[in-house]
PDB file of C-alpha atoms in Angstrom:
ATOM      1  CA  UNK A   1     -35.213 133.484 -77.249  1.00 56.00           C
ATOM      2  CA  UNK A   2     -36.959 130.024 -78.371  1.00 57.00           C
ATOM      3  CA  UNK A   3     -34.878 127.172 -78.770  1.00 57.00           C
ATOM      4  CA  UNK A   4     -36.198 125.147 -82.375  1.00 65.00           C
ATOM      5  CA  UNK A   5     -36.024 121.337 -82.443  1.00 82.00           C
ATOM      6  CA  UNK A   6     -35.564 120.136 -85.879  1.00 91.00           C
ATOM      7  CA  UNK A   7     -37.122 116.980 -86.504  1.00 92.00           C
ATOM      8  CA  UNK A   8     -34.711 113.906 -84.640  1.00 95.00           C
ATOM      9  CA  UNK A   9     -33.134 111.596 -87.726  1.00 96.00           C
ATOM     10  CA  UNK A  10     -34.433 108.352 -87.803  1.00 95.00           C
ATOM     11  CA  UNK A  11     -31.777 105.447 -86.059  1.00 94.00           C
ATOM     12  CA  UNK A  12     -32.227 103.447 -89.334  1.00 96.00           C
ATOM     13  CA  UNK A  13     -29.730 105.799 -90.845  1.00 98.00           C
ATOM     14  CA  UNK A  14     -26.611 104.332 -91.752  1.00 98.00           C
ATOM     15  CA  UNK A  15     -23.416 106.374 -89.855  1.00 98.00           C
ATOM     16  CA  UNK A  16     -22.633 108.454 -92.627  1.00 98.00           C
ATOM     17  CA  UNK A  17     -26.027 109.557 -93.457  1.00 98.00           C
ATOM     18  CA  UNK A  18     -26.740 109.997 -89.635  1.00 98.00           C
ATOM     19  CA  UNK A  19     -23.574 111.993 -88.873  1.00 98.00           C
ATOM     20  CA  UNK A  20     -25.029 114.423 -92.233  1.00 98.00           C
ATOM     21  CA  UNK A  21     -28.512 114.910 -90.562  1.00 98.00           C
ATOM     22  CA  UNK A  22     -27.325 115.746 -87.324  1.00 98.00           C
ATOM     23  CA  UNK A  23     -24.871 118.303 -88.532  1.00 98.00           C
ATOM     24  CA  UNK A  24     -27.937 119.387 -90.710  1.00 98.00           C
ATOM     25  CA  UNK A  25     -30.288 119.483 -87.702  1.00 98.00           C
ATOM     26  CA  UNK A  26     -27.665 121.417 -85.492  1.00 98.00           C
ATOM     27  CA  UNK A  27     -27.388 123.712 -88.516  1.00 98.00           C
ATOM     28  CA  UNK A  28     -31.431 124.060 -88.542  1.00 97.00           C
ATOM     29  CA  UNK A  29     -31.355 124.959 -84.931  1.00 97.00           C
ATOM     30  CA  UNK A  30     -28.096 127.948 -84.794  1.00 97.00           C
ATOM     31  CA  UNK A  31     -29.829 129.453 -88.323  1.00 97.00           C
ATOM     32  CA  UNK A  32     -33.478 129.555 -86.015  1.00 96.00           C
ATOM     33  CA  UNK A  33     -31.304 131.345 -83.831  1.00 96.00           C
ATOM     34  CA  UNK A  34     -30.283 134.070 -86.135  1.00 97.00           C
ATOM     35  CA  UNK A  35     -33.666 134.507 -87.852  1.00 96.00           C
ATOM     36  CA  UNK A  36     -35.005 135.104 -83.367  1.00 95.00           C
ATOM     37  CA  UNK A  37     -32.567 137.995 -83.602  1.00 95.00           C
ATOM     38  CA  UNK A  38     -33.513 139.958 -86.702  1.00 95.00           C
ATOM     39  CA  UNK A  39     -37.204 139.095 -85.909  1.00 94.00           C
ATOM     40  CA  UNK A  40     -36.778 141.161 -82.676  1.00 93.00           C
ATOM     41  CA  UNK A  41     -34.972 143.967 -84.559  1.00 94.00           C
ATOM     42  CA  UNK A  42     -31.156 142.820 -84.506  1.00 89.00           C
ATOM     43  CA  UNK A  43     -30.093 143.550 -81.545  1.00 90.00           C
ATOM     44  CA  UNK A  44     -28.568 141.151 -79.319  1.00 92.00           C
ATOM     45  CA  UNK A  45     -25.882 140.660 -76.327  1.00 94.00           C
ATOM     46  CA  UNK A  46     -22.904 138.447 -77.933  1.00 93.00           C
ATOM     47  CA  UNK A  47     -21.882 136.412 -74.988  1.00 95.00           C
ATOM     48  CA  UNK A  48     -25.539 135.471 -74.084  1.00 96.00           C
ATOM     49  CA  UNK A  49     -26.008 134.975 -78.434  1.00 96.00           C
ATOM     50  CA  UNK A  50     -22.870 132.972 -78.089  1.00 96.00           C
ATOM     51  CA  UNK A  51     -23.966 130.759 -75.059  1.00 96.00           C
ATOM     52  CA  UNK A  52     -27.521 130.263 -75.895  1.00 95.00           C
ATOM     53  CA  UNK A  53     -26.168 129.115 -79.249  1.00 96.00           C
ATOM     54  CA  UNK A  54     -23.397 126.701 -77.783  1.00 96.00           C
ATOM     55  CA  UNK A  55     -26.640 125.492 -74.986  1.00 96.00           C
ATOM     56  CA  UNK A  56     -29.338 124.727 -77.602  1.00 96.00           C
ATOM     57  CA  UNK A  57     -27.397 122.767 -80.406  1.00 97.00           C
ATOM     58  CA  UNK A  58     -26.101 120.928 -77.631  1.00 97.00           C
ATOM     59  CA  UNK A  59     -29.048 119.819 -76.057  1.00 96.00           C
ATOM     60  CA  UNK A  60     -30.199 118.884 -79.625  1.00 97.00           C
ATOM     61  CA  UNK A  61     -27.538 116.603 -80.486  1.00 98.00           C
ATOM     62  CA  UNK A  62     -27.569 114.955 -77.446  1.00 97.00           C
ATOM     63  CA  UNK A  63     -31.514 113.978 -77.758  1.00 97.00           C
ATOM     64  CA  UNK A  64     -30.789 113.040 -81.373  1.00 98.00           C
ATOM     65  CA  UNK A  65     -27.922 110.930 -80.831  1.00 98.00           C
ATOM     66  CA  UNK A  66     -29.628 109.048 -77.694  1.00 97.00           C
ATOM     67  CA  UNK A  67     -32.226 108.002 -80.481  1.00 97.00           C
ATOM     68  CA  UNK A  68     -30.712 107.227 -82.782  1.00 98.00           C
ATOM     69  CA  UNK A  69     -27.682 105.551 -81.897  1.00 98.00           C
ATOM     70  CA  UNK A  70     -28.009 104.875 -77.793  1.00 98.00           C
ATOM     71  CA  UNK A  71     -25.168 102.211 -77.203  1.00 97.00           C
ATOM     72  CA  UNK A  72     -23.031 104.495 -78.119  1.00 98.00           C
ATOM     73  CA  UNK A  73     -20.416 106.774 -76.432  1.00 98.00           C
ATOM     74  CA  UNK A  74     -20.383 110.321 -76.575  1.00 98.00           C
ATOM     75  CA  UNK A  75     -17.498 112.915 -76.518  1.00 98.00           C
ATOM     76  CA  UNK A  76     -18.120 116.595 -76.961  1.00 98.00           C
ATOM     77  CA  UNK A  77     -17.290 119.818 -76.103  1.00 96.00           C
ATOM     78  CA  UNK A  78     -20.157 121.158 -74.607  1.00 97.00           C
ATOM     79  CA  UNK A  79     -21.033 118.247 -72.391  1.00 97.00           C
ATOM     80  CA  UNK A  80     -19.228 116.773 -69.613  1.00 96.00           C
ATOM     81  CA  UNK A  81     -16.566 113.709 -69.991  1.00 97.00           C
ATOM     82  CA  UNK A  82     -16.972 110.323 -69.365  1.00 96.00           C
ATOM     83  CA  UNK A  83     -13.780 108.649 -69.963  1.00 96.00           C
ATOM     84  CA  UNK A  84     -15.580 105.334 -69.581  1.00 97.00           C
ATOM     85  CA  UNK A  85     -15.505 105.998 -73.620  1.00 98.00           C
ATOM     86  CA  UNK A  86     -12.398 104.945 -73.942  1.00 98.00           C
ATOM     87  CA  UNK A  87     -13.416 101.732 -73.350  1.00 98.00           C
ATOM     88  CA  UNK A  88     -16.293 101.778 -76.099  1.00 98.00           C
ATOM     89  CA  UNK A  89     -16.018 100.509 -79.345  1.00 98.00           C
ATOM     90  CA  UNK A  90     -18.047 103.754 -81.160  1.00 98.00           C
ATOM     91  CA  UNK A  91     -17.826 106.925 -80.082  1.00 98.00           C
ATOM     92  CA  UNK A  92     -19.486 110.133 -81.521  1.00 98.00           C
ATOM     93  CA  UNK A  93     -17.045 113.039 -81.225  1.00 98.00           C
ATOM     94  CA  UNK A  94     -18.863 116.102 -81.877  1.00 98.00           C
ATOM     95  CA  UNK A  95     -18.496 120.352 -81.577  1.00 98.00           C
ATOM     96  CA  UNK A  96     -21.301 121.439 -81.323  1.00 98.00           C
ATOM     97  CA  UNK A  97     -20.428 124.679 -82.707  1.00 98.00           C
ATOM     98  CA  UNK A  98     -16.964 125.835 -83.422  1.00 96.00           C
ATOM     99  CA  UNK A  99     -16.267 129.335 -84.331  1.00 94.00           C
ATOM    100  CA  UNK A 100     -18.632 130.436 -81.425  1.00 95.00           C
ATOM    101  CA  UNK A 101     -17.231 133.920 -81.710  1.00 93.00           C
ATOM    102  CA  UNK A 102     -18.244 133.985 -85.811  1.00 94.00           C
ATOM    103  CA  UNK A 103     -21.003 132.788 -85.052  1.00 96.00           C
ATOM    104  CA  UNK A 104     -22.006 135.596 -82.590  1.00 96.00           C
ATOM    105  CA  UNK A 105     -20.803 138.439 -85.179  1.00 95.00           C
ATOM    106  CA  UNK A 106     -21.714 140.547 -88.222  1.00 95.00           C
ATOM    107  CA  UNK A 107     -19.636 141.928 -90.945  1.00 93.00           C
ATOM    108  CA  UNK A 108     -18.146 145.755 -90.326  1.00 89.00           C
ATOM    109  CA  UNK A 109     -18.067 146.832 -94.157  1.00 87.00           C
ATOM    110  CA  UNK A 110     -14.021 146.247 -93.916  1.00 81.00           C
ATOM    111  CA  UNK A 111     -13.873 142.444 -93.818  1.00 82.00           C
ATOM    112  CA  UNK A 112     -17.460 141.825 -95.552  1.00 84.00           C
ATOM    113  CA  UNK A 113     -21.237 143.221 -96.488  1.00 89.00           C
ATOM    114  CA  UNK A 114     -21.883 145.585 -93.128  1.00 91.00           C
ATOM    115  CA  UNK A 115     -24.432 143.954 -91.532  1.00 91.00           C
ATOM    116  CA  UNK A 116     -24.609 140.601 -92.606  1.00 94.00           C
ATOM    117  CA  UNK A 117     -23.324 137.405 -90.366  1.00 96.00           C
ATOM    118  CA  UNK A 118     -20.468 136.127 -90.699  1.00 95.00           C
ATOM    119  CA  UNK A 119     -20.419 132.488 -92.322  1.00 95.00           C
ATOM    120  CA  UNK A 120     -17.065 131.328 -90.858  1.00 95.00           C
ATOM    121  CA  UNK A 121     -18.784 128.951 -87.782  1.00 97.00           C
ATOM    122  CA  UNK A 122     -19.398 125.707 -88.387  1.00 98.00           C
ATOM    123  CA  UNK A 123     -21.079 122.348 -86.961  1.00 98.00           C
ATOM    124  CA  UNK A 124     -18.490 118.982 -86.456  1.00 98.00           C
ATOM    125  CA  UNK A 125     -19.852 115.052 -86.240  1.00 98.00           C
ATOM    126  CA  UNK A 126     -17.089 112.652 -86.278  1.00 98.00           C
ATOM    127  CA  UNK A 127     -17.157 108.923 -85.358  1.00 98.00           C
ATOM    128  CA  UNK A 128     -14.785 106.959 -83.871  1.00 98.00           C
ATOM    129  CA  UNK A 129     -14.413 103.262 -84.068  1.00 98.00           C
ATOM    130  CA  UNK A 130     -12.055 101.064 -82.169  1.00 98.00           C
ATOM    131  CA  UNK A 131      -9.404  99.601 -84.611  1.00 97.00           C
ATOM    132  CA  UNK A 132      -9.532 101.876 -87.545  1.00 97.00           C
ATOM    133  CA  UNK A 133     -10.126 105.392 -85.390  1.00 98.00           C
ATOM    134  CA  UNK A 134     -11.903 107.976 -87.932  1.00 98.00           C
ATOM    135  CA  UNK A 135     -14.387 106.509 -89.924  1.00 98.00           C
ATOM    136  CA  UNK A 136     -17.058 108.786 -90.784  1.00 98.00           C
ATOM    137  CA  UNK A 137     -17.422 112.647 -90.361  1.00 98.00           C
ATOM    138  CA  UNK A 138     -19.572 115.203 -91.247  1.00 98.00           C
ATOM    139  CA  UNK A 139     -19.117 119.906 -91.264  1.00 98.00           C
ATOM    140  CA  UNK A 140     -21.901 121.429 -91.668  1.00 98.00           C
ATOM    141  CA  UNK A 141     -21.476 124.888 -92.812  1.00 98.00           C
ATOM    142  CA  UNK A 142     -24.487 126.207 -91.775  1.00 97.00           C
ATOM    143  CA  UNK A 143     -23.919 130.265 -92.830  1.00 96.00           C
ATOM    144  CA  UNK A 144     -23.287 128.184 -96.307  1.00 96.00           C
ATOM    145  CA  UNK A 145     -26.165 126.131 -96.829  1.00 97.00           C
ATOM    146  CA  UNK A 146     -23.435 123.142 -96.977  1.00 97.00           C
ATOM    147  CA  UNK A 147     -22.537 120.152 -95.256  1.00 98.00           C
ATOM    148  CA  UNK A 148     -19.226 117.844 -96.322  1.00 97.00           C
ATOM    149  CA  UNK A 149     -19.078 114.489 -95.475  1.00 98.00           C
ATOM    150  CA  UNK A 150     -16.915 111.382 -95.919  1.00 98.00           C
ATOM    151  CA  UNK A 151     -18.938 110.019 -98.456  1.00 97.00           C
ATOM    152  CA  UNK A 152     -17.448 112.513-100.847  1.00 95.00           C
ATOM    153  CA  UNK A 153     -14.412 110.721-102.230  1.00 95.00           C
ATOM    154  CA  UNK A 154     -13.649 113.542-104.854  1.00 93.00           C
ATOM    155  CA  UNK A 155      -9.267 114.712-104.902  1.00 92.00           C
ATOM    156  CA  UNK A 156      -9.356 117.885-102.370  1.00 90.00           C
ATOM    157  CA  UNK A 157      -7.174 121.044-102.533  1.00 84.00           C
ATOM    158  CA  UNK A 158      -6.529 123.827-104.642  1.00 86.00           C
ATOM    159  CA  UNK A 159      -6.415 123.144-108.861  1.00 84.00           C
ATOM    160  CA  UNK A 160      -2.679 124.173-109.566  1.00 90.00           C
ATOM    161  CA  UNK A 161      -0.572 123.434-106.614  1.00 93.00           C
ATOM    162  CA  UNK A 162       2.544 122.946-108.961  1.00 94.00           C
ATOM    163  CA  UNK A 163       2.448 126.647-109.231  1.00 96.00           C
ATOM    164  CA  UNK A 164       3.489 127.152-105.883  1.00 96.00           C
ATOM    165  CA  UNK A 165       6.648 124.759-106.605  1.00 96.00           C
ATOM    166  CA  UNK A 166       7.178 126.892-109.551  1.00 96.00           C
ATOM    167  CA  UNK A 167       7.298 130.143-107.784  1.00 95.00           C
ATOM    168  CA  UNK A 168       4.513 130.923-109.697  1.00 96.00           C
ATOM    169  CA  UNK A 169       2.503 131.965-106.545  1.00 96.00           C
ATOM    170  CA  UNK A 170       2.823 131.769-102.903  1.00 96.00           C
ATOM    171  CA  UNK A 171       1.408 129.233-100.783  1.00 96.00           C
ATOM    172  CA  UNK A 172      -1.791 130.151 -98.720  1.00 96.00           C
ATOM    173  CA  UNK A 173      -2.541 129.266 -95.316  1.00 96.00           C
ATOM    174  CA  UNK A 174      -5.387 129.451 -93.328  1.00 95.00           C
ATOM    175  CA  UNK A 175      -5.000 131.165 -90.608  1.00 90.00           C
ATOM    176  CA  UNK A 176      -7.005 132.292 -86.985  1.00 85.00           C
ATOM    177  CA  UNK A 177      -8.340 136.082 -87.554  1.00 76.00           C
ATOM    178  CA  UNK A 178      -6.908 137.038 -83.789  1.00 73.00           C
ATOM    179  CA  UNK A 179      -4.535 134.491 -82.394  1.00 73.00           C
ATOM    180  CA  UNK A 180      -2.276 132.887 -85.450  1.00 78.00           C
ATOM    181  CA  UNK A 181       0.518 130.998 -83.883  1.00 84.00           C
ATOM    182  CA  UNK A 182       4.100 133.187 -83.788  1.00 87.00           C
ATOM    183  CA  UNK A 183       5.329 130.815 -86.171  1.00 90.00           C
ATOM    184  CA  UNK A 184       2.914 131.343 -88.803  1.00 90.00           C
ATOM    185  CA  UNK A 185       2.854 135.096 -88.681  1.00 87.00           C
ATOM    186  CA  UNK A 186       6.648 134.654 -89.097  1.00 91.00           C
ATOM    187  CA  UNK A 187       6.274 132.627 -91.849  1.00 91.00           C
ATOM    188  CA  UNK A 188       4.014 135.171 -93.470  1.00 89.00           C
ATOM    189  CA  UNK A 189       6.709 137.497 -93.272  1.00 91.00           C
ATOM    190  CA  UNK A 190       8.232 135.294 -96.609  1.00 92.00           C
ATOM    191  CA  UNK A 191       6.894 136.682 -99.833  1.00 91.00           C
ATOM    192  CA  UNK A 192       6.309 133.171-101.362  1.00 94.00           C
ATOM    193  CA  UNK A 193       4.028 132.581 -97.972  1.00 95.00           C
ATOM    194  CA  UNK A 194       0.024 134.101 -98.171  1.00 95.00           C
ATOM    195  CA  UNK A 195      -1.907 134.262 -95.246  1.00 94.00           C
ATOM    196  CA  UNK A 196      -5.601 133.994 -95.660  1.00 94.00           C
ATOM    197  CA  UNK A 197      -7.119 134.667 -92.101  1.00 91.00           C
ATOM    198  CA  UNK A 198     -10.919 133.172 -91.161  1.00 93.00           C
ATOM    199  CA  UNK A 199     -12.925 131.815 -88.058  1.00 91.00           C
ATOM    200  CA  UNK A 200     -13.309 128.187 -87.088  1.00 94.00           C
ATOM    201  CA  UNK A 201     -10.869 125.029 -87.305  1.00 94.00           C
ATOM    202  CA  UNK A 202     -13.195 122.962 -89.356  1.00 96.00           C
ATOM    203  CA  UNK A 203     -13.905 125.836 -91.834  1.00 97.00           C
ATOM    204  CA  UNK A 204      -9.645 126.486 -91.943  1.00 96.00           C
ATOM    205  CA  UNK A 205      -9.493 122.522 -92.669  1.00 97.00           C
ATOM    206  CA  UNK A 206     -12.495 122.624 -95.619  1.00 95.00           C
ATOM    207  CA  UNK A 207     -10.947 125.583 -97.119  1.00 96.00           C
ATOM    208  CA  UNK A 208      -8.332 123.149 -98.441  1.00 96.00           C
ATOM    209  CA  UNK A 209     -10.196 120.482 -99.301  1.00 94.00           C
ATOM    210  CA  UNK A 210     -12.383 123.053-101.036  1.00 93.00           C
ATOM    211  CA  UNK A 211      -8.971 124.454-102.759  1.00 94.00           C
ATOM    212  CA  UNK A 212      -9.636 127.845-101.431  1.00 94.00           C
ATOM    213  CA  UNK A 213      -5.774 127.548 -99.450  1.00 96.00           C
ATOM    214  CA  UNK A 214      -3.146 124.898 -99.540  1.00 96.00           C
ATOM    215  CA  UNK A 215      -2.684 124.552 -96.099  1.00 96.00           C
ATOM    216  CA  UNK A 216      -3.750 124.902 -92.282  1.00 96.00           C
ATOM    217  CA  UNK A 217      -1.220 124.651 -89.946  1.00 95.00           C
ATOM    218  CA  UNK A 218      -2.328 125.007 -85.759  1.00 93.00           C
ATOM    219  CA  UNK A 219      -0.345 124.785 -82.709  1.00 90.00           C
ATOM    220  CA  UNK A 220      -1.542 125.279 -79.158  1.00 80.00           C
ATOM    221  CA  UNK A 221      -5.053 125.454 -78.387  1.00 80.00           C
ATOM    222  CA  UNK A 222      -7.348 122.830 -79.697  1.00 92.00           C
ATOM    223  CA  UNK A 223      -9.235 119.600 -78.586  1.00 97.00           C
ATOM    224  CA  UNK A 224     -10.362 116.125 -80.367  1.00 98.00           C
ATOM    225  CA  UNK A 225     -13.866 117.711 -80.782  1.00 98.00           C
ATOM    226  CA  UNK A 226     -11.887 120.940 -83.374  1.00 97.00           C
ATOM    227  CA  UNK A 227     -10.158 118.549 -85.918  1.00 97.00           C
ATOM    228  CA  UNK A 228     -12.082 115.031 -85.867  1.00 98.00           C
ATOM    229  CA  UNK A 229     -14.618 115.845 -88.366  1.00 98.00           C
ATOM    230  CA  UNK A 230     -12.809 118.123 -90.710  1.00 98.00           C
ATOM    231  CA  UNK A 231      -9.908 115.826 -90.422  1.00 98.00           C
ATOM    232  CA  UNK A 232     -12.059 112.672 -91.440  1.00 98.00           C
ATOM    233  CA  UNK A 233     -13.688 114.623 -93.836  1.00 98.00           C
ATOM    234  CA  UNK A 234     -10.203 115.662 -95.118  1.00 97.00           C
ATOM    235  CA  UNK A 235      -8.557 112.494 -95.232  1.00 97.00           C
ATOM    236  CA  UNK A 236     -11.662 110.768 -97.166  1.00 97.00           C
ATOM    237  CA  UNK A 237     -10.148 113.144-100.079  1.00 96.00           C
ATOM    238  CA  UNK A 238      -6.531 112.865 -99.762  1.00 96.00           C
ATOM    239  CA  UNK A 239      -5.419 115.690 -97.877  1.00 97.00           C
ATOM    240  CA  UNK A 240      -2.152 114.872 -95.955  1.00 97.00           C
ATOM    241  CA  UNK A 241      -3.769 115.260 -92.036  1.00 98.00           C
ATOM    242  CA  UNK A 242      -1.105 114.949 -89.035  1.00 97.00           C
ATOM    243  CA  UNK A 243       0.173 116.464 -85.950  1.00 95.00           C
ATOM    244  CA  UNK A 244       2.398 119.302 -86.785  1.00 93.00           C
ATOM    245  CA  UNK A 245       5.501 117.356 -86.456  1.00 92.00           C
ATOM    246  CA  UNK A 246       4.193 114.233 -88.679  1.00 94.00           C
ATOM    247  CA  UNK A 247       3.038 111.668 -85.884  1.00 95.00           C
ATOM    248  CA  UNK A 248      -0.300 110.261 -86.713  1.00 96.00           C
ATOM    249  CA  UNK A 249      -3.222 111.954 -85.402  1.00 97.00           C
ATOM    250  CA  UNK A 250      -5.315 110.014 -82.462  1.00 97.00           C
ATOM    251  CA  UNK A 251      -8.982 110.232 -80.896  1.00 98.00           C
ATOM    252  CA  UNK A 252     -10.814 108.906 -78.414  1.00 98.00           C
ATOM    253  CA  UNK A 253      -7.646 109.393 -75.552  1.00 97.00           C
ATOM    254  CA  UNK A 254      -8.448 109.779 -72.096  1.00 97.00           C
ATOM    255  CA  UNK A 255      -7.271 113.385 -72.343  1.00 97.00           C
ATOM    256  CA  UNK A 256      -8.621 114.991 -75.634  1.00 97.00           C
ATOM    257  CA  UNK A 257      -6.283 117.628 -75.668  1.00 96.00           C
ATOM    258  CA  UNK A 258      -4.744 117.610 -78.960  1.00 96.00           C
ATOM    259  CA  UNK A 259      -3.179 120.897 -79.888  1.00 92.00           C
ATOM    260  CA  UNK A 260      -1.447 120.798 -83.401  1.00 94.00           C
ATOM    261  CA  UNK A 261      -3.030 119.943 -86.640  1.00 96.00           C
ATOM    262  CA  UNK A 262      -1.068 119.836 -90.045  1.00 97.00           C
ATOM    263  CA  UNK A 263      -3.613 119.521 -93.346  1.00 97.00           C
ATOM    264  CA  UNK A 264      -2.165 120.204 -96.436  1.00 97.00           C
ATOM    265  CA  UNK A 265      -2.731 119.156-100.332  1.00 95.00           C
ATOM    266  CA  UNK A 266      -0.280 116.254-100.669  1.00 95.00           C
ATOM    267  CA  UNK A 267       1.793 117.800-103.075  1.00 96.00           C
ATOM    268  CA  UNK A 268       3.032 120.851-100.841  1.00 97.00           C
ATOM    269  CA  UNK A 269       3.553 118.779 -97.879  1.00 96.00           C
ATOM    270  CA  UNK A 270       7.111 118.410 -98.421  1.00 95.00           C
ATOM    271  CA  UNK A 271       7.287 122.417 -99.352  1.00 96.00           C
ATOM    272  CA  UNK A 272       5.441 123.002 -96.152  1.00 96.00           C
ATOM    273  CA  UNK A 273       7.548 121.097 -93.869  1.00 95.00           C
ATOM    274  CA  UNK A 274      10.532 122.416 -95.265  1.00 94.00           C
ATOM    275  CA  UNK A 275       8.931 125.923 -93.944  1.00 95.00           C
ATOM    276  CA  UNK A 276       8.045 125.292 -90.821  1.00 94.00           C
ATOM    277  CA  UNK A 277      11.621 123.810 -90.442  1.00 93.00           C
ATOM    278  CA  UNK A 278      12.870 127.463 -91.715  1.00 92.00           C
ATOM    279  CA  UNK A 279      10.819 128.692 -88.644  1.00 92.00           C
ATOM    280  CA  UNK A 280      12.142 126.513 -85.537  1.00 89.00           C
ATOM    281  CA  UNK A 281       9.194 123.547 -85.909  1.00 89.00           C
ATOM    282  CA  UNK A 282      10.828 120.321 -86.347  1.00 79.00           C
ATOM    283  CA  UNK A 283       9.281 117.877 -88.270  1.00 74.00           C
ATOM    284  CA  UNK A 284       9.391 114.026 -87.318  1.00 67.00           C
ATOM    285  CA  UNK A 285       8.732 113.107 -90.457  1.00 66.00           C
ATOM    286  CA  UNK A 286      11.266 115.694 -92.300  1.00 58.00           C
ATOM    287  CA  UNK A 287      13.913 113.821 -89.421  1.00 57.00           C
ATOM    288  CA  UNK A 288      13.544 110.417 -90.717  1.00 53.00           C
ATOM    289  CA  UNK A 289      13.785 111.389 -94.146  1.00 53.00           C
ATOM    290  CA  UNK A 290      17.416 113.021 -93.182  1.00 54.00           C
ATOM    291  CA  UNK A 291      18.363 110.167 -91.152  1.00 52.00           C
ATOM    292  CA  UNK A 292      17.705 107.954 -93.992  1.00 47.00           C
ATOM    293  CA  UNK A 293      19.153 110.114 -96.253  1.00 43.00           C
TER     294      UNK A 293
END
C-alpha cells in the first residue's frame, strides 16, 4: 500500500489558514488510501487499513508541521509525549484521525448505501496558545469533501431549538454507534430525548454546529487530541462547550486525559442540564445556580 504526500503548506500561512491545509493535506493522504483499496479490488484487512491509515497521516503532519511552524510544540495522539510542552507558549494539538474504526468500514445496506465508506471519520488541528488556550482549530471531514474552521463565525446549531422547549420535538443527541455512556442510553429511554448514533467525536461535535443534533454529551474515554479542534471550532460559533459538569474545558495539561465533553446550542443548555440531573450527573453549574437561588 503506497503512502501519498500531499504537497507540505507553505510556513507563510497564517495559523488559521495553516491549521485548514494540514487538515486538508491529512484528508488528501486517508482518501489516497481508500482509492489503493478499490484499485486492488476492495479487499482489505481492517486492523492493518486502520493502522496504516493512523501511521501515514501521522507521519505527514509531523513533516508538515516541522516546516512550517518548527518552534513549536506538538501534542498528538499518534506520536509520543513530550510534556516539555507544557512549558511552550504554542502548541499544535492534533488527531490525526479520529473515528479510526469508520474510517476502516463500509456501509451494510442497513445503516447506509452497501458498499460505500462510511463518512463518519474525521481529521482534528487545534492550537493552543498560552494565556487564551484555544485559538484556532480546524475538522476536516474528509469522506465529506469539508473542512470547518474557526474562521467561520456564522451562529451554530439546529434552526428551531425553541421547539424542543415547546414540546414540539425531542431533543437529539449525538451519540457513539457501540459504546454510548449508561447515562445517555437512559436518557434515551424519555420520549422527549432522540438519539442520533454516528462515529467520531469531532464529527458528534460538528453535527451541532451544523444543526444536524442539539447536543453531544461524552463521559469516560477521551483525550485533549478528541475535543480540541471541534471544540474550538464550536466555540468560534457559539455553541456552549464544557466538561460535563460545567467547569471550563483545559488543554495543554501534563496529563491529556480529559474524559467528558458537554456541546450544546446555547439555548438547550439549561434543558440539557436539567436532564442529565434527571439521570444522576450533577452539574456544577446547575449547583451554583441553586445555591444562589
Amino acid at each position: 500500500m503506497n503512502s501519498p504526500s500531499p504537497r507540505l503548506p507553505a510556513g507563510s500561512l497564517d495559523d488559521t489558514a495553516l491549521a485548514e491545509a494540514l487538515a486538508d493535506g491529512a484528508a488528501e493522504v486517508l482518501l489516497a488510501l481508500r482509492a489503493d483499496v478499490d484499485a486492488a479490488g476492495g479487499a482489505f484487512d481492517p486492523k492493518a487499513f486502520k493502522d496504516a491509515g493512523d501511521a501515514a497521516v501521522q507521519d505527514w503532519l509531523a513533516r508538515a508541521l516541522a516546516v512550517a511552524r518548527p518552534d513549536d510544540a506538538t501534542l498528538s495522539e499518534e506520536a509520543k509525549d513530550d510534556v516539555s510542552r507544557t512549558s511552550a507558549d504554542r502548541v499544535w494539538i492534533i488527531d490525526p484521525l479520529d473515528g479510526t474504526r469508520e474510517f476502516a468500514e463500509r456501509h451494510t445496506g442497513a445503516d447506509g448505501p452497501e458498499g460505500e465508506w462510511r463518512d463518519d471519520f474525521a481529521v482534528h488541528v487545534a492550537l493552543w496558545e498560552r494565556g487564551p488556550g484555544l485559538t484556532v482549530g480546524a475538522v476536516g471531514l474528509p469522506g465529506r469533501g469539508a473542512t470547518l474552521t474557526t474562521a467561520d463565525t456564522t451562529p451554530g446549531g439546529p434552526a428551531d431549538p425553541e421547539a424542543v422547549l415547546r414540546g414540539e420535538r425531542p431533543l437529539r443527541i449525538a451519540a457513539s454507534r457501540s459504546r454510548p455512556p449508561e447515562f445517555v442510553a437512559t436518557l434515551a429511554e424519555r420520549d422527549d430525548v432522540e438519539l442520533v448514533p454516528m462515529g467520531s467525536a469531532g464529527v458528534k461535535v460538528i453535527s451541532v454546529a451544523g444543526g444536524t443534533v442539539d447536543a453531544y454529551v461524552h463521559s469516560g474515554g477521551q483525550y485533549e487530541w478528541d475535543s480540541a479542534a471541534p471544540v474550538a471550532v464550536a466555540q468560534a460559533r457559539g455553541l456552549v462547550c464544557t466538561r460535563l459538569d460545567g467547569a471550563p474545558l483545559e488543554y495543554n495539561r501534563e496529563s491529556p486525559w480529559l474524559p467528558d465533553l458537554f456541546v450544546c446550542h446555547p439555548a438547550l443548555a439549561a434543558r440539557l442540564r436539567e436532564l442529565l440531573d434527571s439521570v444522576g450527573v450533577e452539574s456544577k453549574v446547575a449547583s451554583m445556580s441553586k445555591e444562589g437561588a
